[in-house]
Coordinates of C-alpha atoms in Angstrom, one line a residue:
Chain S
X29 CA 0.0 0.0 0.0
X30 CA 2.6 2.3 1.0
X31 CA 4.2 1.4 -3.0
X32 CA 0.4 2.8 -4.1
X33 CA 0.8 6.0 -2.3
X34 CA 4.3 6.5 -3.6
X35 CA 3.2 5.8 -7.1
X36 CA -0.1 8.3 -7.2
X37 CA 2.0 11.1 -5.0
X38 CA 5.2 10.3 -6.7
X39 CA 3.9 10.7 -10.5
X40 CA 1.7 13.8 -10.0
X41 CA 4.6 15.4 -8.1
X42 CA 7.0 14.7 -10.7
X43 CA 4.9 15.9 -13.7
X44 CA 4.0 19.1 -11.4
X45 CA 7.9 20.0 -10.4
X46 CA 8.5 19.6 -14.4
X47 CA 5.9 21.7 -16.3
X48 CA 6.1 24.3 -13.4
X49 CA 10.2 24.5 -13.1
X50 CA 10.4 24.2 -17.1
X51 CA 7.6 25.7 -18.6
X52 CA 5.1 28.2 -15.8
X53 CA 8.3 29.7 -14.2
X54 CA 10.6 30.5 -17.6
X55 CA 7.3 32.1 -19.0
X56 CA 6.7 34.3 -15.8
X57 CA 10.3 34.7 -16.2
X58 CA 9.8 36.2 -19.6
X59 CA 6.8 38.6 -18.4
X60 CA 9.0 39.9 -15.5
X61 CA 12.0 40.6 -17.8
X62 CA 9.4 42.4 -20.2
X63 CA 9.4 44.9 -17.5
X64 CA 13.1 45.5 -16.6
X65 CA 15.7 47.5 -17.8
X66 CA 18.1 46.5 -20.7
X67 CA 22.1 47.1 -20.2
X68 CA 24.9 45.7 -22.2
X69 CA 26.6 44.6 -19.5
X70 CA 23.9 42.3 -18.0
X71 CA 21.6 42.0 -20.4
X72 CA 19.0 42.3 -17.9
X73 CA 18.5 44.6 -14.8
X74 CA 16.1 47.0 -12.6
X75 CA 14.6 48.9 -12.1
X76 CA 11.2 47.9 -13.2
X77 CA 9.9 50.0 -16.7
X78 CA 7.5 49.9 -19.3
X79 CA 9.7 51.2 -21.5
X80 CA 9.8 48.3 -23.7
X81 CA 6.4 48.6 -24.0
X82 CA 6.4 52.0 -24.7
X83 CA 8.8 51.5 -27.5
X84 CA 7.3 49.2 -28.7
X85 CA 4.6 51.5 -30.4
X86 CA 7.0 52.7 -32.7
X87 CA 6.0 52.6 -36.2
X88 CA 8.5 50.3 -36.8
X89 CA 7.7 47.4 -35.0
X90 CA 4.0 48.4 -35.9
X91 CA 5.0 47.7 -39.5
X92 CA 6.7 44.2 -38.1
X93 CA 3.3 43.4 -36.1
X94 CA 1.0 44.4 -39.2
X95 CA 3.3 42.3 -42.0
X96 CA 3.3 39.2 -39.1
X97 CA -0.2 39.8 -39.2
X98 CA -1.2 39.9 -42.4
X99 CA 1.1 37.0 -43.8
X100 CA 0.2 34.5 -40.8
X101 CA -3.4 35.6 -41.5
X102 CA -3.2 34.8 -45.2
X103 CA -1.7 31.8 -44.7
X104 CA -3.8 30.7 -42.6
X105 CA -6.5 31.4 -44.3
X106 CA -4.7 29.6 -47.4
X107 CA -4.0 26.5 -45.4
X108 CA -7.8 26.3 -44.4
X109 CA -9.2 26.5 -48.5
X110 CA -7.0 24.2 -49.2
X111 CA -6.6 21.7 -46.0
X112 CA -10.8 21.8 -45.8
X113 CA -11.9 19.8 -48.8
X114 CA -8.8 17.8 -48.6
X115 CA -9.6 16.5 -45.1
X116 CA -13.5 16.2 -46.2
X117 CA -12.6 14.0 -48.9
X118 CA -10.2 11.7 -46.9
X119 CA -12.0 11.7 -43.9
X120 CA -15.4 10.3 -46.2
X121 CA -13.5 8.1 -48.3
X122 CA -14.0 4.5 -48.3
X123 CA -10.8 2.5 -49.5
X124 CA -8.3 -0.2 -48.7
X125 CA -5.9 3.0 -49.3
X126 CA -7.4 5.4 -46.4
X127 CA -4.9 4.4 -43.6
X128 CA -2.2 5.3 -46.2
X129 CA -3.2 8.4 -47.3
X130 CA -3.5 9.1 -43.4
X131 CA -0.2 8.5 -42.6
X132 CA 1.5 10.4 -45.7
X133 CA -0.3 13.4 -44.0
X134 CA 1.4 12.5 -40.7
X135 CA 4.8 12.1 -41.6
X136 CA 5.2 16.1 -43.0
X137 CA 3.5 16.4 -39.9
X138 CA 6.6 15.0 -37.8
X139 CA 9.6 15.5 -39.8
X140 CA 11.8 18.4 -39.8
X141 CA 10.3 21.3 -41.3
X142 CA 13.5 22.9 -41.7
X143 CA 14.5 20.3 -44.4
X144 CA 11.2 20.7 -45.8
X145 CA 12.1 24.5 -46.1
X146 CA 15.1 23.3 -47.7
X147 CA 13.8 21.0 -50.3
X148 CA 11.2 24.3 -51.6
X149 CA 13.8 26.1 -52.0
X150 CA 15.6 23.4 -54.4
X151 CA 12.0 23.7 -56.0
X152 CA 11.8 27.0 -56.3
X153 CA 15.6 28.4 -56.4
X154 CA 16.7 29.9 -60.4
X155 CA 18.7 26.4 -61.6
X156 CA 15.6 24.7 -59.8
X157 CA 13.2 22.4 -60.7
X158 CA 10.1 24.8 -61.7
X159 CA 12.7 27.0 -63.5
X160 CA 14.3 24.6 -65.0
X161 CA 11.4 22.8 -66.9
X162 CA 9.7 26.2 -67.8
X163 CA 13.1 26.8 -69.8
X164 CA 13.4 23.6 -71.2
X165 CA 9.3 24.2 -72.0
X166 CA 10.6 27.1 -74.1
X167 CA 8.1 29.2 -71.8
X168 CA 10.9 31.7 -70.0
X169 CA 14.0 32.7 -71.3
X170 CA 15.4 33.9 -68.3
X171 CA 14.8 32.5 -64.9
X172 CA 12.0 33.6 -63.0
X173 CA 12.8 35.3 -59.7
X174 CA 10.6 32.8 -57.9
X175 CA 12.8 32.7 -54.5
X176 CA 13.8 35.6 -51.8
X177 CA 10.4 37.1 -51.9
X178 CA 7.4 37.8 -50.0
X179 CA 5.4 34.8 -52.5
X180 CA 8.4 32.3 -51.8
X181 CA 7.9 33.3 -48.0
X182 CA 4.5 32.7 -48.3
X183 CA 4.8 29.0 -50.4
X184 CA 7.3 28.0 -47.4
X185 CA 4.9 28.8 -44.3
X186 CA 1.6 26.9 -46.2
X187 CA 4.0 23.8 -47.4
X188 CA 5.5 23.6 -44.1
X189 CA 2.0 24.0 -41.6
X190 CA -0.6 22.8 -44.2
X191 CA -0.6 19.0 -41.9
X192 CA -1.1 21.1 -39.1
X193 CA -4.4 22.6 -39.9
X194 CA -5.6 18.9 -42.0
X195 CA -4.8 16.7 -39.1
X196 CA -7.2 18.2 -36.8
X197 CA -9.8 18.9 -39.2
X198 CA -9.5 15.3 -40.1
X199 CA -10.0 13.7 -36.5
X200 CA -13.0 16.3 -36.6
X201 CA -14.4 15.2 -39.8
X202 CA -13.8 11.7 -38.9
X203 CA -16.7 11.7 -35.7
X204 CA -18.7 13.7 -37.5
X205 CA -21.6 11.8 -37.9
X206 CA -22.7 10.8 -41.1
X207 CA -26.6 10.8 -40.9
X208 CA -26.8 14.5 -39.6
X209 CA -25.4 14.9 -42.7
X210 CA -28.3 12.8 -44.3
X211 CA -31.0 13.7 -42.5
X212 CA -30.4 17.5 -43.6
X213 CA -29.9 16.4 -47.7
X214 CA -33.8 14.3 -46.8
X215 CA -35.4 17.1 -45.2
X216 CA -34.8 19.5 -48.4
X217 CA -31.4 21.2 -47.5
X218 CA -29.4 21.8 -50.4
X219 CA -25.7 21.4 -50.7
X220 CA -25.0 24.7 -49.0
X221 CA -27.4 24.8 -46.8
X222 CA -26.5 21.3 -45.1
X223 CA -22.7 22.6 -45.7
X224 CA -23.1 25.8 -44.1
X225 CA -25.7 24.8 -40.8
X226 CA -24.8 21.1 -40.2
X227 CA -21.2 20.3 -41.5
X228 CA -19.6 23.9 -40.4
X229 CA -21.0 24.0 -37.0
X230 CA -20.1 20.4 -36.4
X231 CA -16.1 20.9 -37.6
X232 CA -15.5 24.4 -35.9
X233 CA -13.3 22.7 -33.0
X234 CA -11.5 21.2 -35.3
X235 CA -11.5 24.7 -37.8
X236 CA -10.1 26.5 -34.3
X237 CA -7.6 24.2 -33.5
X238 CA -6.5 23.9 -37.1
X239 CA -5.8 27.7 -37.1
X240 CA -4.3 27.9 -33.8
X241 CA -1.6 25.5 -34.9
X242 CA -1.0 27.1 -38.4
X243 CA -1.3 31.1 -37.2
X244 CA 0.6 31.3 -34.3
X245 CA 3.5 29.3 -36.1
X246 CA 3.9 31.1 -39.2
X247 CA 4.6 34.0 -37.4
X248 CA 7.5 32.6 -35.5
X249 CA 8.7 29.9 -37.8
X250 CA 12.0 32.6 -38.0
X251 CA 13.9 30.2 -40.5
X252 CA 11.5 30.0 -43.4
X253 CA 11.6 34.0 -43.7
X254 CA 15.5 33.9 -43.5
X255 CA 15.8 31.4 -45.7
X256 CA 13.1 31.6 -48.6
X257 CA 12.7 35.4 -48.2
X258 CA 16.0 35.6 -48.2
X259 CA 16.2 38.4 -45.1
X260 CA 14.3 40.9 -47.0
X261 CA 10.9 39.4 -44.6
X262 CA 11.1 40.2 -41.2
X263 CA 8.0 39.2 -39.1
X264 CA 7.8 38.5 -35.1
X265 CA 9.4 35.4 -34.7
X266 CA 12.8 37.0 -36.4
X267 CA 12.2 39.9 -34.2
X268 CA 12.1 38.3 -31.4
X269 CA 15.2 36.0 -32.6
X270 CA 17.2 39.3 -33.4
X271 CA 16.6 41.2 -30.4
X272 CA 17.5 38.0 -28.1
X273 CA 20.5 37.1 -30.0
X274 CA 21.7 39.5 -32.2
X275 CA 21.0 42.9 -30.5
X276 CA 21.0 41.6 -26.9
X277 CA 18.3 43.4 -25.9
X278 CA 16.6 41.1 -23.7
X279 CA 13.6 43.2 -22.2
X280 CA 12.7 44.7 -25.6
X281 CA 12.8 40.6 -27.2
X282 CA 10.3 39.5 -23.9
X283 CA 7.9 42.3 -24.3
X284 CA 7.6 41.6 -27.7
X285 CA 6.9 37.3 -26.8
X286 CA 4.5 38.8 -24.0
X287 CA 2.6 40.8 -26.7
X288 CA 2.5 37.5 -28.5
X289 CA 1.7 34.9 -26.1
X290 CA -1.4 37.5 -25.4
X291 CA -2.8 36.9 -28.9
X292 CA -2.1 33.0 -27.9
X293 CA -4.5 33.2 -25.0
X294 CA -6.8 35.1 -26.9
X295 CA -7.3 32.4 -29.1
X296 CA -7.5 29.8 -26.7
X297 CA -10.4 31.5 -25.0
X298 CA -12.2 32.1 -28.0
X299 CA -11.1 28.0 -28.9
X300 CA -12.3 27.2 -25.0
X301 CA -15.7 29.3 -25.7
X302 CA -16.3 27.3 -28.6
X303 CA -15.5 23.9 -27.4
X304 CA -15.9 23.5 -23.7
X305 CA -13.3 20.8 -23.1
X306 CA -13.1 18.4 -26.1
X307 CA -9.8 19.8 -26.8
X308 CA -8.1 17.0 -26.0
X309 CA -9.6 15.0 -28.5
X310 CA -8.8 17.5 -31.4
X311 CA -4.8 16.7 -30.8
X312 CA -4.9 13.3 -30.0
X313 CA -5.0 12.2 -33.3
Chain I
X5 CA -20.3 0.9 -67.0
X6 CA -22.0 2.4 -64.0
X7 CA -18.6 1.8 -62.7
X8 CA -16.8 3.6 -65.2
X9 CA -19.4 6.5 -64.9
X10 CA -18.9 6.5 -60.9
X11 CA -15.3 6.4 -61.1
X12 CA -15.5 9.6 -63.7
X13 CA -17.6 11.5 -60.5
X14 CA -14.7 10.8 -58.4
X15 CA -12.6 12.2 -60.4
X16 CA -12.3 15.7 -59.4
X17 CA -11.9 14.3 -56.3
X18 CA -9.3 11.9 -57.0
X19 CA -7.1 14.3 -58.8
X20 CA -7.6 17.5 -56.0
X21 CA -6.5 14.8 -53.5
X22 CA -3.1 13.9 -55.9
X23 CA -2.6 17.6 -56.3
X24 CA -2.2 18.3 -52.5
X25 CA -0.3 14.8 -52.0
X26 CA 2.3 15.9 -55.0
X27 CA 2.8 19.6 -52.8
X28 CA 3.8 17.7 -49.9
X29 CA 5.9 15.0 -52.2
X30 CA 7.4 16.3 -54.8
X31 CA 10.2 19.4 -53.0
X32 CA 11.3 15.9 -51.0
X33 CA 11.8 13.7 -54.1
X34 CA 13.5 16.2 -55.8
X35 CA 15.8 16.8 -53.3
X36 CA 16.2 13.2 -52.5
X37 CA 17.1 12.6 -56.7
X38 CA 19.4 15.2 -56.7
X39 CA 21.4 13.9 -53.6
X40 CA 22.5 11.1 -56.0
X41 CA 23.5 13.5 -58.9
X42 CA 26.7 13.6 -60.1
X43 CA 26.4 17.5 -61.0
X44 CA 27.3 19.9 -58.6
X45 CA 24.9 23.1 -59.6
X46 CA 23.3 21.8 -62.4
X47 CA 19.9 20.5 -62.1
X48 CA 20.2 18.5 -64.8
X49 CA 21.0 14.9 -64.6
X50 CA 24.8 13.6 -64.8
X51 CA 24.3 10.3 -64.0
X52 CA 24.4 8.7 -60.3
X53 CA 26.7 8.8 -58.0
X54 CA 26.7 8.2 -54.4
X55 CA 30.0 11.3 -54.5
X56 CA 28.0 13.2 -51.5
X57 CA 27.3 10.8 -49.3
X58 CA 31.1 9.9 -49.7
X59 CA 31.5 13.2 -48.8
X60 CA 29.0 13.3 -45.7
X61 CA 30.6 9.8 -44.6
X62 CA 34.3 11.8 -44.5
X63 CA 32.8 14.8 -42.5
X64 CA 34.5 14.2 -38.9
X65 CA 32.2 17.6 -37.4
X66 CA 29.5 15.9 -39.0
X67 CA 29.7 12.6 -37.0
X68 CA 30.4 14.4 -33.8
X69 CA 27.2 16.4 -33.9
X70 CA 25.0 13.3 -35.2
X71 CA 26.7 11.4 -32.0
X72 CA 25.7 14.7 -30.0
X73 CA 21.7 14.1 -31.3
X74 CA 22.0 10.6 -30.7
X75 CA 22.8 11.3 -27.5
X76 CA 20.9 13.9 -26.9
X77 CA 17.4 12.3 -28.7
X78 CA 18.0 9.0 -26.7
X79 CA 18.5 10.4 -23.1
X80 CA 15.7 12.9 -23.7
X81 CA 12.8 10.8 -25.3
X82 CA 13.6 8.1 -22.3
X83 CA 13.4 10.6 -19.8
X84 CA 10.0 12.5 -21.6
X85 CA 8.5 8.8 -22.2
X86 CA 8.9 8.7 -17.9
X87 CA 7.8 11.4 -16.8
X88 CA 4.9 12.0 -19.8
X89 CA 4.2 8.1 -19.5
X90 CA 3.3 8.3 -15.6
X91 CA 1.6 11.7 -16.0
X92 CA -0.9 9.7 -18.3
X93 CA -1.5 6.9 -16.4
X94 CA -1.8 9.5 -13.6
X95 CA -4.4 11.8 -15.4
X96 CA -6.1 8.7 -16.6
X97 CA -6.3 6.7 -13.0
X98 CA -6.7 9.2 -9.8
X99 CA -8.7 12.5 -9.3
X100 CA -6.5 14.6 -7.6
X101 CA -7.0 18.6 -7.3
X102 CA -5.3 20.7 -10.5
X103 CA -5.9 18.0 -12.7
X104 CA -8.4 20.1 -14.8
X105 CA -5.3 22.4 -14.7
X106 CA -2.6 20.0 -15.9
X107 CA -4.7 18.7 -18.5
X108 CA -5.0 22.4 -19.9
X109 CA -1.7 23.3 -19.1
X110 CA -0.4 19.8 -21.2
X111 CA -2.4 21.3 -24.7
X112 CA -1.5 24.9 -24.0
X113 CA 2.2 23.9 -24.3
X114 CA 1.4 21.8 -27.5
X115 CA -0.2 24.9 -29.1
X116 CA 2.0 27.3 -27.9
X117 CA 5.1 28.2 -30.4
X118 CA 8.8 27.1 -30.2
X119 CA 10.1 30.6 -29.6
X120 CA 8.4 31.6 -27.1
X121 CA 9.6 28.2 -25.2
X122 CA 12.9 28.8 -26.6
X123 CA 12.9 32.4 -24.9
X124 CA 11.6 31.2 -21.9
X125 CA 14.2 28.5 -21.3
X126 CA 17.0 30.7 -22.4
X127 CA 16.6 33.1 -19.6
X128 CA 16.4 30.5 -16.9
X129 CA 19.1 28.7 -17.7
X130 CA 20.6 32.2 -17.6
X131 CA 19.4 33.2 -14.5
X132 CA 20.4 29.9 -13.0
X133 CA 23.8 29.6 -14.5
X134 CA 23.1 26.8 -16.6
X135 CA 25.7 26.3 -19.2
X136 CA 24.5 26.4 -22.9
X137 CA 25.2 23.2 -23.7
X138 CA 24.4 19.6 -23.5
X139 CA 22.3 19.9 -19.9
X140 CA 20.6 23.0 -21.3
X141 CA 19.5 21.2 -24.7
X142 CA 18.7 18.2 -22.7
X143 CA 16.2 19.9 -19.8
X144 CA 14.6 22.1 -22.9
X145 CA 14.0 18.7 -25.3
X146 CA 12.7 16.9 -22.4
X147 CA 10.3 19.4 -21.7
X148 CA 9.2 20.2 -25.2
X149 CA 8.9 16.0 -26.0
X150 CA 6.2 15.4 -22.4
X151 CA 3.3 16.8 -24.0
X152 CA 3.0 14.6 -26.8
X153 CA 4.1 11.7 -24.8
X154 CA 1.1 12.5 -22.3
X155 CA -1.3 13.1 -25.8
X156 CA -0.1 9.5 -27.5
X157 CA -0.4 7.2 -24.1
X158 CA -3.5 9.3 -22.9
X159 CA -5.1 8.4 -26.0
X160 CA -4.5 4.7 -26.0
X161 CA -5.2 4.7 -22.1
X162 CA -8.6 6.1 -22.6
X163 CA -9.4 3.1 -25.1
X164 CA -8.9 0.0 -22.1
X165 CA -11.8 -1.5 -20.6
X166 CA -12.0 0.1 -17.4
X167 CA -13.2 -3.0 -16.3
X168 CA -10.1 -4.8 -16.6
X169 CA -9.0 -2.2 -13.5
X170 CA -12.0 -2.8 -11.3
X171 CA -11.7 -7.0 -12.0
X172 CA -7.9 -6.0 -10.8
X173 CA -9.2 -4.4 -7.9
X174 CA -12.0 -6.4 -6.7
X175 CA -9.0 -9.4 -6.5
X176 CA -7.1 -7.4 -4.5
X177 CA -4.5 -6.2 -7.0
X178 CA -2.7 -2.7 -5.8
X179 CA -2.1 -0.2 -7.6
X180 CA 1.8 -1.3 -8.1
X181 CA 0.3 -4.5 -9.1
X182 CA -2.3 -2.8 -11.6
X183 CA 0.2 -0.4 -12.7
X184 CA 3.7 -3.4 -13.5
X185 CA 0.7 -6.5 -14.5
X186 CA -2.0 -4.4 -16.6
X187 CA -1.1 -1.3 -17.8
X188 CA 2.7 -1.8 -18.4
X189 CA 2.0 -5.1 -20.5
X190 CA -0.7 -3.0 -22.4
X191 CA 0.5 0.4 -23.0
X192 CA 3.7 -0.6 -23.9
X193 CA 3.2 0.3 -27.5
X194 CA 1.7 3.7 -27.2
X195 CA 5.1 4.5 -24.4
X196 CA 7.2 3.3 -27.1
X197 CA 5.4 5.5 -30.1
X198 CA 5.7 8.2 -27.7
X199 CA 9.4 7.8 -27.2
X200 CA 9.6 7.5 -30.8
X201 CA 8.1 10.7 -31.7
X202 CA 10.1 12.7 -29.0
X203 CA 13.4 11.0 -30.6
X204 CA 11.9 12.5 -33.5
X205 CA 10.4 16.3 -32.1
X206 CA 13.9 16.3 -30.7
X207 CA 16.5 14.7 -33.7
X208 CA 14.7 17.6 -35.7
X209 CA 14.1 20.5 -33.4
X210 CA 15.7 23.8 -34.6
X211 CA 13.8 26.8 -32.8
X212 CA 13.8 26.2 -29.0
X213 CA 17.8 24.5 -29.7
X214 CA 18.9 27.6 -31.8
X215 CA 18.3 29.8 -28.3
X216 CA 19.5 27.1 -25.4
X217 CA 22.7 25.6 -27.2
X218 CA 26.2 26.5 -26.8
X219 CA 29.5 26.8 -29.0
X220 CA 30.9 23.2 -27.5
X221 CA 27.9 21.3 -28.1
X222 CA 27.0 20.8 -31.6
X223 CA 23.9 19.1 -33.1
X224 CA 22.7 17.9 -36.0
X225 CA 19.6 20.1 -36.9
X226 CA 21.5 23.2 -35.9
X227 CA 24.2 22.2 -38.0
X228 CA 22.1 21.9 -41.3
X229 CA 20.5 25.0 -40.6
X230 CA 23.9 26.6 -40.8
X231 CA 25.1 24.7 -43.5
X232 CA 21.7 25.9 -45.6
X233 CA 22.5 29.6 -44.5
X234 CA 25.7 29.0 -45.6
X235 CA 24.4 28.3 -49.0
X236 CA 23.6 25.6 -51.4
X237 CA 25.7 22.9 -51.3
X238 CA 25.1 19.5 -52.7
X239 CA 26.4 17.8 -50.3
X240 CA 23.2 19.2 -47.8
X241 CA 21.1 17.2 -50.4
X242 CA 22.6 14.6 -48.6
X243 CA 22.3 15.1 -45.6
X244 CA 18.4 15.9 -45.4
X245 CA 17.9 13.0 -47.5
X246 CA 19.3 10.9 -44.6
X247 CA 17.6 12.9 -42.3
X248 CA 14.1 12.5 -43.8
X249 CA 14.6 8.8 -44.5
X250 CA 15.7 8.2 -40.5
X251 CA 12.8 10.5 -39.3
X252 CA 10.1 9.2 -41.8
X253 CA 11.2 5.3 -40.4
X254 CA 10.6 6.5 -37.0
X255 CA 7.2 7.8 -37.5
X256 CA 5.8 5.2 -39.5
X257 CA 7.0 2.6 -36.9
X258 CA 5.4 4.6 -34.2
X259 CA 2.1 4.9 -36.0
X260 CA 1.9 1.3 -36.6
X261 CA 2.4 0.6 -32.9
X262 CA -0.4 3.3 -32.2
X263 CA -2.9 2.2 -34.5
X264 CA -2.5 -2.1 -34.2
X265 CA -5.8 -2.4 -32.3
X266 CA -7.5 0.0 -33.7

């Protein structure tokens, strides 16, 4: 009995003592710093200041904020036209080939994104493949500047988070249930109409959850504009990476992270208002 | 001929579902043809050679920083597939106050993005003097690897009979007993998936490592993401093409050991 106490007691203290030392405490951490002073000698020190904040609304990182924004948002929204019917039409399908076609959605899920970065830009670079056969097509002359741009930037973020936004809405599509679906087509609702008041409603957890895990990444995914934008891109996450490593400015790097994990629990609550507690089952897939 | 005529309506369907699989497939098979060509720049094919992965083989700093990953991927999934693994079981099995909380806190830190971790654990280990190193990568891996380790075994967990545990308890079984005769023998394929994608998250993590490693301790992801700064060089073709073939093995194994019973 005394093994049974030590087991229950043991387990929940250990899992407790992890996720606060390594996870609660470094993110309080990072909201206290967001309120020191910076120095170049100590990278951090008091007094306490909300300068950061303060210079923060500069139209410069406005710009930074508004681009993050609007490219994050766009790819987002990309990811979700595109992931949508995709997930539909492998969550309905009926074939020996279904558990394949799931698992060629997990594996970009798992592997290194980075290399997948990589390989676009052997795709898209001027001696690369698109180039390449558009010349030997006879179709361009010269090389089209398809790499270090804001479009490249963009191809990167929805090749590299596209899995993340079908893999939930798959496991969402997969319970939905079938004869809702049905019953709506037999009582007179067109294709639309069952579409846009059964199917939509039913799949919003798994809409939320798709665009948590696709905006909130692009963002931040700080290689993917350094390498496929070429530098010329800078949204938050190389922000964030500049000021912590490059400028040393450690306050002005947390404020900017507290700024953003705010928009994270933003989401969240509006993903928690929407689901009441079947999160789990979203990510579990 | 009704056949031919149904398969004709699924077409549009069949092809948008190639389309999407060819974006994910074809930047990988490209890159994975060209590691083989005997050209250096050239797209075009020379003729196959396996010249790169000579030269990959040759690398000494290469094989250091692929025994640092090893290293570092193997003590850290273990340690995740512990701690994670008991936090399942935990979750799963007792009521306990601020478990609402660490279910919550468990997705929050799946959701939430690597740099802000990678922030976050860079000025602890600061602030406690941690070298950026080996023990700073390690702690930061391990942490980043428990919440899909809790997702993988909770899932599986929540799929036994809970009757099984009540038969186990009416016969006087403990909870040791329960815990090394039951669910040990049972789960053991969801804790090994769950090691296997934290050997992964960690053999291929480049955010939260780029912020808590040091000079002395190089790995392998960091390593190709300077070597691709650096510029194109064939030789990278390589490399990822190892890479992704190691990482894709590991997944498809651990999906296979999380989806037998289903």
């Amino acid at each position: 009995m005394k093994s049974d106490h030590l087991l229950k007691h043991g387990s929940i203290t250990l899992i407790w003592f992890w996720l606060l030392a390594f996870a609660l405490i470094p993110f309080g951490l990072v909201t206290i710093a967001s309120f020191l002073s910076h120095s170049d000698s100590h990278l951090i020190q008091l007094p306490f200041t909300l300068s950061n904040y303060v210079q923060l609304n500069n139209i410069v990182y406005l710009k930074i904020f508004e681009e993050s924004f609007y490219v994050a948002g766009g790819c987002t929204l990309l990811c979700l036209v595109l992931g949508y019917p995709f997930a539909y039409i492998i969550a309905r399908l009926q074939t020996r080939f279904r558990s394949l076609l799931i698992l060629l959605i997990i594996i970009p899920f798992w592997t290194s994104s980075l290399i997948r970065s990589y390989a676009m830009i052997t795709l898209l670079k001027p001696e690369g493949l698109i180039n390449s056969t558009l010349r030997w097509l006879h179709i361009i002359s010269q090389p089209l500047p398809l790499l270090f741009n804001d479009t490249a930037v963009m191809i990167g973020l929805v090749y590299n988070l596209l899995p993340f936004m079908v893999l939930p809405l798959l496991t969402n599509i997969e319970r939905l249930d079938g004869r809702l679906v049905d019953a709506a087509r037999d009582l007179g609702a067109n294709r639309f109409t069952t579409f846009r008041k059964v199917i939509l409603p039913l799949t919003l957890p798994g809409i939320l959850a798709g665009c948590i895990l696709v905006f909130l990444p692009a963002m931040t995914i700080f290689y993917i504009p350094d390498l496929l934008g070429g530098s010329k891109t800078i949204l938050l996450g190389n922000l964030i990476q500049n000021q912590f490593l490059v400028a040393q400015n450690w306050p002005l790097g947390s404020a900017i992270s507290v700024i953003f994990t705010l928009l994270l629990i933003v989401l969240l609550v509006i993903y928690w208002a929407n689901m009441r507690g079947r999160m789990q089952e979203e990510l579990s897939a | 001929m009704s056949s031919l005529l149904h398969s004709l309506r699924r077409l549009p369907t069949i092809s948008y579902v190639s389309a999407i699989l060819i974006f994910f497939y074809l930047p990988i098979f490209v890159l994975i043809t060209y590691s083989f060509n005997q050209a250096q720049y050239s797209l075009l094919w020379h003729g196959f050679s396996w010249h790169w992965y000579q030269n990959l083989w040759a690398d000494r700093d290469l094989w250091v920083a692929a025994g640092h990953s090893l290293l570092l991927g193997v003590t850290a999934a273990t340690i995740a597939m512990t701690i994670g693994g008991l936090a399942a079981i935990t979750l799963h099995r007792y009521l306990f106050s601020g478990k609402q909380l660490l279910h919550a806190l468990v997705f929050v830190l799946i959701l939430s993005p690597d740099i802000v971790m990678g922030i976050a654990l860079l000025i602890l280990f600061s602030l406690i003097n941690i070298p950026l190193g080996f023990w700073s990568l390690l702690l930061a891996h391990i942490t980043f690897c428990i919440p899909f380790v809790v997702v993988t075994v909770y899932s599986r967990i929540v799929s036994f009979d809970p009757d099984i545990f009540e038969a186990a308890t009416d016969l006087g079984a403990t909870d040791m007993i329960i815990f090394t005769r039951i669910i040990l023998p049972l789960l053991w394929p969801a804790l090994f998936a769950g090691w296997l994608l934290s050997f992964t998250l960690s053999l291929d993590d480049v955010i939260i490592s780029y912020f808590v490693s040091g000079p002395g301790f190089d790995i392998l992801p960091l390593r190709i993401y300077s070597m691709v700064r650096a510029g194109v060089k064939p030789e990278i073709n390589a490399l990822c093409s190892v890479m992704f073939a190691v990482t894709v093995a590991l997944v498809v194994l651990s999906q296979l050991l999380i989806r037998k019973k289903k």
